[in-house]
XYZ file of C-alpha atoms in Angstrom:
430
model
C 20.327 67.516 -16.096
C 16.692 68.579 -15.953
C 14.361 68.631 -18.956
C 10.758 69.809 -19.017
C 8.499 68.829 -21.908
C 5.606 71.310 -22.146
C 2.922 69.513 -24.135
C 0.064 70.943 -26.158
C -2.360 68.152 -27.067
C -3.213 68.515 -30.751
C -6.531 66.860 -31.595
C -7.235 68.397 -34.979
C -5.738 70.456 -37.827
C -7.062 73.198 -40.095
C -5.741 75.735 -42.562
C -6.165 79.319 -41.356
C -4.862 82.869 -41.804
C -2.598 82.507 -38.774
C -0.590 79.556 -37.507
C -1.321 78.854 -33.853
C -3.045 76.613 -31.308
C -6.343 76.904 -29.457
C -8.847 74.416 -28.015
C -6.954 71.390 -29.266
C -6.744 72.651 -32.862
C -3.466 73.410 -34.625
C -4.114 76.053 -37.292
C -1.686 76.256 -40.201
C -1.100 79.175 -42.548
C -0.459 77.159 -45.707
C 0.998 80.012 -47.747
C 3.407 80.969 -44.979
C 4.609 77.385 -44.514
C 5.018 76.875 -48.257
C 6.997 80.090 -48.502
C 9.314 78.896 -45.723
C 10.212 75.577 -47.330
C 10.351 77.104 -50.846
C 13.313 79.244 -49.739
C 15.567 76.257 -50.512
C 16.652 76.536 -54.185
C 17.103 72.753 -54.305
C 13.333 72.253 -54.031
C 11.046 72.641 -57.048
C 8.150 75.018 -57.611
C 5.338 72.467 -57.382
C 5.511 72.041 -53.619
C 2.397 71.390 -51.585
C 1.211 71.155 -47.989
C -1.754 68.965 -47.103
C -3.428 67.768 -43.907
C -4.393 64.236 -42.883
C -6.388 63.279 -39.816
C -6.846 59.922 -38.058
C -9.788 57.950 -39.435
C -9.902 59.711 -42.794
C -9.882 57.744 -46.049
C -6.423 59.074 -46.908
C -3.222 57.386 -48.086
C 0.133 59.194 -47.846
C 3.035 57.931 -49.951
C 5.918 57.768 -50.463
C 6.832 59.012 -46.943
C 10.480 59.743 -46.121
C 10.438 61.002 -42.529
C 8.098 61.830 -39.649
C 8.984 64.658 -37.235
C 7.303 65.899 -34.062
C 6.961 69.714 -33.961
C 8.983 71.185 -31.107
C 10.508 74.473 -29.986
C 12.872 75.312 -27.124
C 11.129 77.902 -24.963
C 13.763 78.138 -22.220
C 17.337 76.957 -21.698
C 20.477 76.627 -23.776
C 20.480 75.121 -27.210
C 17.614 74.817 -29.651
C 15.830 71.997 -31.433
C 17.637 69.849 -34.004
C 21.094 71.137 -32.988
C 23.813 71.115 -35.625
C 21.236 71.079 -38.412
C 18.589 73.709 -37.817
C 20.308 75.475 -34.932
C 23.695 75.945 -33.295
C 25.572 72.947 -31.917
C 24.855 73.663 -28.248
C 23.951 70.460 -26.418
C 20.314 69.866 -25.574
C 18.556 67.825 -22.891
C 17.978 70.672 -20.436
C 15.534 73.532 -20.056
C 11.961 73.711 -21.336
C 10.833 72.377 -24.709
C 7.405 72.893 -26.240
C 5.961 69.734 -27.812
C 2.956 69.603 -30.132
C 1.834 66.152 -28.976
C -0.416 64.367 -31.401
C 0.884 66.344 -34.382
C 3.523 65.315 -36.921
C 5.236 66.700 -39.992
C 5.603 64.181 -42.829
C 8.000 64.641 -45.735
C 6.729 62.892 -48.858
C 7.926 62.645 -52.443
C 10.003 60.577 -54.841
C 13.482 60.433 -53.347
C 15.065 56.998 -53.627
C 11.614 55.739 -54.623
C 12.004 52.157 -53.389
C 13.011 53.218 -49.872
C 10.105 55.312 -48.693
C 6.850 54.156 -47.105
C 3.053 54.152 -46.949
C 0.832 55.600 -44.218
C -2.921 54.877 -44.339
C -5.047 56.977 -42.022
C -7.789 54.327 -41.867
C -8.416 50.704 -42.843
C -6.209 47.668 -42.143
C -2.990 49.494 -43.020
C -3.651 52.040 -40.278
C -3.474 49.225 -37.729
C 0.225 48.737 -38.511
C 1.587 52.293 -38.310
C 1.590 54.572 -35.251
C 1.401 57.578 -37.573
C -2.204 56.810 -38.497
C -3.056 58.240 -35.068
C -1.192 61.535 -35.425
C -2.586 64.716 -36.980
C -0.287 64.978 -39.983
C 0.972 68.050 -41.796
C 2.280 66.577 -45.057
C 4.937 68.271 -47.197
C 4.842 66.997 -50.775
C 8.290 67.762 -52.149
C 10.113 67.609 -55.461
C 13.629 68.599 -56.613
C 14.249 71.770 -58.612
C 16.246 69.628 -61.057
C 15.157 66.011 -61.735
C 18.816 65.113 -62.306
C 19.923 66.570 -58.976
C 22.352 64.563 -56.854
C 20.285 62.401 -54.479
C 22.348 63.455 -51.461
C 21.532 67.113 -52.116
C 17.844 66.345 -52.549
C 17.742 64.220 -49.386
C 19.268 67.086 -47.405
C 16.739 69.513 -48.861
C 13.856 67.204 -47.873
C 15.331 66.653 -44.405
C 15.780 70.374 -43.773
C 12.282 71.161 -45.088
C 10.774 68.782 -42.539
C 12.826 70.194 -39.666
C 12.011 73.784 -40.631
C 8.304 73.002 -40.816
C 8.321 71.263 -37.437
C 10.129 74.189 -35.811
C 7.853 76.745 -37.483
C 4.678 75.055 -36.247
C 5.863 74.756 -32.652
C 7.428 78.222 -32.503
C 4.094 79.683 -33.621
C 2.500 78.164 -30.505
C 5.245 79.119 -28.041
C 3.088 81.592 -26.098
C 0.299 79.107 -25.396
C 0.114 77.603 -21.898
C 0.889 73.887 -21.915
C -1.824 71.311 -21.343
C 0.653 69.267 -19.307
C 4.295 69.359 -18.226
C 6.571 66.335 -17.843
C 9.785 66.727 -15.832
C 12.805 64.459 -16.301
C 16.064 64.556 -14.371
C 19.288 62.611 -14.670
C 22.265 62.675 -12.336
C 25.821 62.979 -13.590
C 27.762 59.738 -13.946
C 29.579 60.015 -10.621
C 26.360 60.502 -8.694
C 24.398 58.095 -10.848
C 26.797 55.233 -10.257
C 26.437 55.564 -6.478
C 22.814 56.669 -6.050
C 21.116 53.279 -6.093
C 23.250 50.653 -4.363
C 21.925 47.144 -4.765
C 20.289 47.725 -8.148
C 21.963 46.462 -11.336
C 23.529 49.156 -13.510
C 21.956 49.049 -16.967
C 22.668 50.985 -20.150
C 21.110 51.328 -23.564
C 23.244 50.495 -26.622
C 21.540 52.517 -29.348
C 22.422 51.303 -32.857
C 21.877 53.890 -35.608
C 21.634 53.225 -39.348
C 24.817 54.559 -41.018
C 25.463 52.394 -44.063
C 25.888 55.343 -46.420
C 24.271 55.648 -49.850
C 21.540 57.705 -48.143
C 21.330 55.291 -45.183
C 22.360 57.996 -42.720
C 21.578 59.305 -39.227
C 22.787 62.530 -37.621
C 23.908 63.239 -34.047
C 24.205 66.951 -33.341
C 24.413 67.344 -37.114
C 27.311 64.895 -37.504
C 26.943 61.891 -39.812
C 27.089 59.043 -37.279
C 29.136 56.757 -39.523
C 32.020 59.176 -38.920
C 32.041 58.824 -35.121
C 33.307 56.320 -32.603
C 30.609 55.125 -30.195
C 29.861 57.801 -27.624
C 27.989 58.251 -24.364
C 24.798 60.288 -24.400
C 22.215 61.271 -21.833
C 18.741 59.901 -22.597
C 17.471 63.469 -22.101
C 19.559 64.608 -25.081
C 17.876 61.983 -27.252
C 14.443 63.062 -26.020
C 15.318 66.671 -26.839
C 16.166 66.136 -30.506
C 19.893 65.364 -30.618
C 19.308 62.539 -33.145
C 17.759 63.190 -36.564
C 16.961 60.631 -39.252
C 18.348 61.079 -42.742
C 17.470 57.560 -43.764
C 16.169 56.312 -47.068
C 15.749 52.675 -46.018
C 12.896 50.184 -45.803
C 9.960 51.975 -44.225
C 8.959 49.290 -41.729
C 12.057 49.550 -39.535
C 13.312 53.005 -40.433
C 13.699 54.957 -37.192
C 12.006 58.248 -38.029
C 13.051 61.444 -36.291
C 9.710 61.216 -34.458
C 10.573 57.783 -33.047
C 13.960 59.078 -31.857
C 12.235 62.014 -30.142
C 9.795 59.570 -28.509
C 12.033 56.501 -28.141
C 9.910 54.025 -26.127
C 12.964 52.088 -24.911
C 14.285 55.224 -23.241
C 10.837 56.126 -21.913
C 10.383 52.697 -20.350
C 13.891 52.564 -18.912
C 13.372 55.963 -17.284
C 10.125 54.685 -15.728
C 11.884 51.627 -14.323
C 14.955 53.566 -13.152
C 15.260 53.334 -9.386
C 12.805 50.448 -9.224
C 14.146 47.552 -11.280
C 17.593 48.908 -12.201
C 19.859 51.930 -12.270
C 19.652 53.401 -15.782
C 23.086 54.945 -16.373
C 22.586 56.282 -19.917
C 22.901 55.644 -23.652
C 25.837 54.483 -25.742
C 25.261 55.579 -29.343
C 26.915 53.432 -31.992
C 26.790 53.024 -35.762
C 26.129 50.324 -38.351
C 28.829 50.660 -40.975
C 29.370 48.294 -43.885
C 32.981 47.083 -43.676
C 34.104 44.323 -41.345
C 36.840 46.550 -39.897
C 34.315 49.264 -39.036
C 31.960 46.736 -37.459
C 34.760 45.334 -35.333
C 35.964 48.786 -34.334
C 32.559 50.098 -33.292
C 31.367 46.950 -31.518
C 34.617 46.661 -29.571
C 34.587 50.333 -28.639
C 30.902 50.352 -27.644
C 31.212 47.310 -25.412
C 34.443 48.682 -23.966
C 32.536 51.807 -22.910
C 29.901 49.616 -21.288
C 32.574 47.711 -19.378
C 34.357 50.910 -18.319
C 31.056 52.193 -16.913
C 30.708 48.978 -14.927
C 27.387 48.078 -16.485
C 25.695 44.842 -15.525
C 23.288 44.835 -18.444
C 22.592 46.353 -21.861
C 19.448 46.771 -23.882
C 20.482 46.761 -27.562
C 18.255 47.965 -30.400
C 18.967 47.529 -34.106
C 17.950 49.672 -37.079
C 17.479 47.974 -40.427
C 18.152 44.366 -41.370
C 20.603 42.147 -43.201
C 23.986 43.864 -43.003
C 23.200 45.507 -39.601
C 22.381 42.071 -38.168
C 26.142 41.469 -38.038
C 26.606 44.609 -35.907
C 23.780 43.542 -33.583
C 25.308 40.117 -33.003
C 28.865 41.463 -32.560
C 27.584 43.898 -29.937
C 25.745 41.065 -28.227
C 28.473 38.473 -27.911
C 31.232 40.964 -27.144
C 29.179 42.430 -24.286
C 28.227 38.993 -22.969
C 31.861 37.838 -22.970
C 32.711 40.912 -20.912
C 30.174 39.746 -18.330
C 27.416 42.153 -19.393
C 23.978 40.613 -19.865
C 22.145 41.694 -23.013
C 18.587 41.916 -24.305
C 18.140 42.501 -28.051
C 15.316 44.231 -29.918
C 15.072 43.575 -33.656
C 12.565 42.580 -36.325
C 12.491 39.640 -38.727
C 12.667 39.021 -42.461
C 11.415 35.457 -42.365
C 9.805 35.282 -45.814
C 6.145 35.689 -46.665
C 5.437 32.260 -45.163
C 7.470 33.005 -42.022
C 9.609 29.904 -42.565
C 12.948 31.473 -43.552
C 15.876 32.412 -41.307
C 14.841 35.597 -39.506
C 18.246 37.246 -39.091
C 21.372 37.219 -41.235
C 23.531 36.355 -38.203
C 23.166 34.849 -34.739
C 25.176 33.690 -31.728
C 24.552 31.462 -28.690
C 24.741 34.504 -26.411
C 21.751 36.106 -28.113
C 19.227 34.170 -26.057
C 17.160 37.171 -24.871
C 15.634 38.675 -27.979
C 12.426 40.643 -28.591
C 10.913 40.668 -32.075
C 8.977 43.541 -33.626
C 7.386 41.259 -36.229
C 7.976 39.736 -39.663
C 8.416 42.475 -42.268
C 7.694 40.029 -45.109
C 4.093 39.430 -44.033
C 1.730 40.387 -46.877
C -1.210 42.757 -46.454
C -3.823 44.139 -48.852
C -4.575 47.833 -48.458
C -7.979 48.880 -49.821
C -8.348 51.931 -52.041
C -8.601 55.282 -50.281
C -10.735 58.255 -51.338
C -7.666 60.490 -51.346
C -3.972 59.906 -51.990
C -1.424 62.520 -50.907
C 1.675 61.932 -53.003
C 2.203 59.298 -55.680
C 0.285 56.003 -55.496
C 2.165 54.495 -58.463
C 5.279 54.217 -56.291
C 3.705 51.088 -54.763
C 5.120 49.082 -57.682
C 8.733 50.000 -56.864
C 8.677 50.565 -53.102
C 10.532 48.053 -50.890
C 7.945 45.428 -49.979
C 6.015 45.978 -53.198
C 6.425 44.606 -56.707
C 5.291 45.258 -60.257
C 1.518 44.995 -59.995
C 1.204 45.881 -56.292
C -1.036 48.795 -57.257
C -4.295 47.410 -58.661
C -6.575 49.194 -61.118
C -9.121 49.814 -58.360
C -6.545 51.693 -56.246
C -5.925 48.905 -53.726
C -2.344 47.932 -52.943
C -0.892 44.534 -52.021
C 2.489 44.778 -50.264
C 4.584 43.352 -47.490
C 4.602 45.101 -44.112
C 8.051 46.286 -45.182
C 6.322 49.068 -47.133
C 4.349 50.464 -44.178
C 6.086 53.208 -42.233
C 7.003 52.101 -38.710
C 5.192 48.759 -38.911
C 8.059 46.718 -37.420
C 9.965 49.454 -35.579
C 12.987 48.003 -33.824
C 12.628 50.632 -31.127
C 9.244 49.127 -30.374
C 7.541 52.282 -31.670
C 4.939 50.184 -33.431
C 1.398 48.904 -33.037
C 2.278 45.224 -33.302
C 2.136 43.043 -30.219
C 2.472 39.387 -29.332
C 0.940 36.799 -27.080
C 1.958 33.353 -25.897
C -0.022 30.354 -27.156
């Protein structure tokens, strides 16, 4: 497989009569974009599109998803297959990427399971999306009593449509840079690099239901058995977030498109190890489903003859059991594991960090403590609904002060403790 990412480097945004790209500026026809997303009868009439730039005194909340604008300019398939386009597989051809730009979907959905993005101030230091040029869709349902699943789908599709529209409008512009990625088929890949350990990526996706959902080629992942996937398919939009979960470790569609674990493993392929590919698995809620998926995922790893697995989690609490099952089952099959998770260790950091553990889980990377408390100063502008701070996960009654400042846990900040490592937190050894 060969994938080319043709990147336009977006440095600024503006509203204009025509949507397009020139000299680092992404111009957006607001009326045209609003008309596109308003086609969905499930969305209300009071929709809005706003722009937010890095460094501005702007707060965006409550944020559901973040999506990178892309458009397939050559090759089979199209972006967001199975949802916005046909179900042809992706991961090959040429894809236009508006690097530095993002589409944000914002509005009251599940209310307590969306997040905050500050474009400046201390909160901006905890979210990677304070550094993107954000096109924000402020959404509402056509009926306040609408089924939440229908409204979530409407919000999800609005974000995908907007991202595709923006990139498609720039499809004739010459790329600022082109990145080329290639991956051999399994037969060749297993034999290409003798002497290097064979390593795979066990990619856990949030699938607990009740709007805790992720989609692979448009299929709700809780309905699948673990499956093998090329990393190039992930990079080309095969996985889309439908999650309404705690903002800090929600894997946005943007973080799937730019998964740093995959990016780093591709860089180290052929040097430190032989990166064979991804095993996508789910995080269901029943013990039987956890056993089934963990056994099947680790069986695939063993059948591929893998020597090692990098395992990333999404979410916390219930999914901790899936993480640990995947760990010890792989280790007992002779496959070394490294885990990437975050912690819920209490506001003082003294509580148990994970809901489960095992002796085999002795190589673990943390993305930070989601219970850490932070005070966010008032911003000059709020896009969305600031009062949601009192009900959002990580907030409490009184989080929003009269002066517009907000006191919350990191749990409320979008992407602050990303378990893919798509975060701004780091660590050092004392």
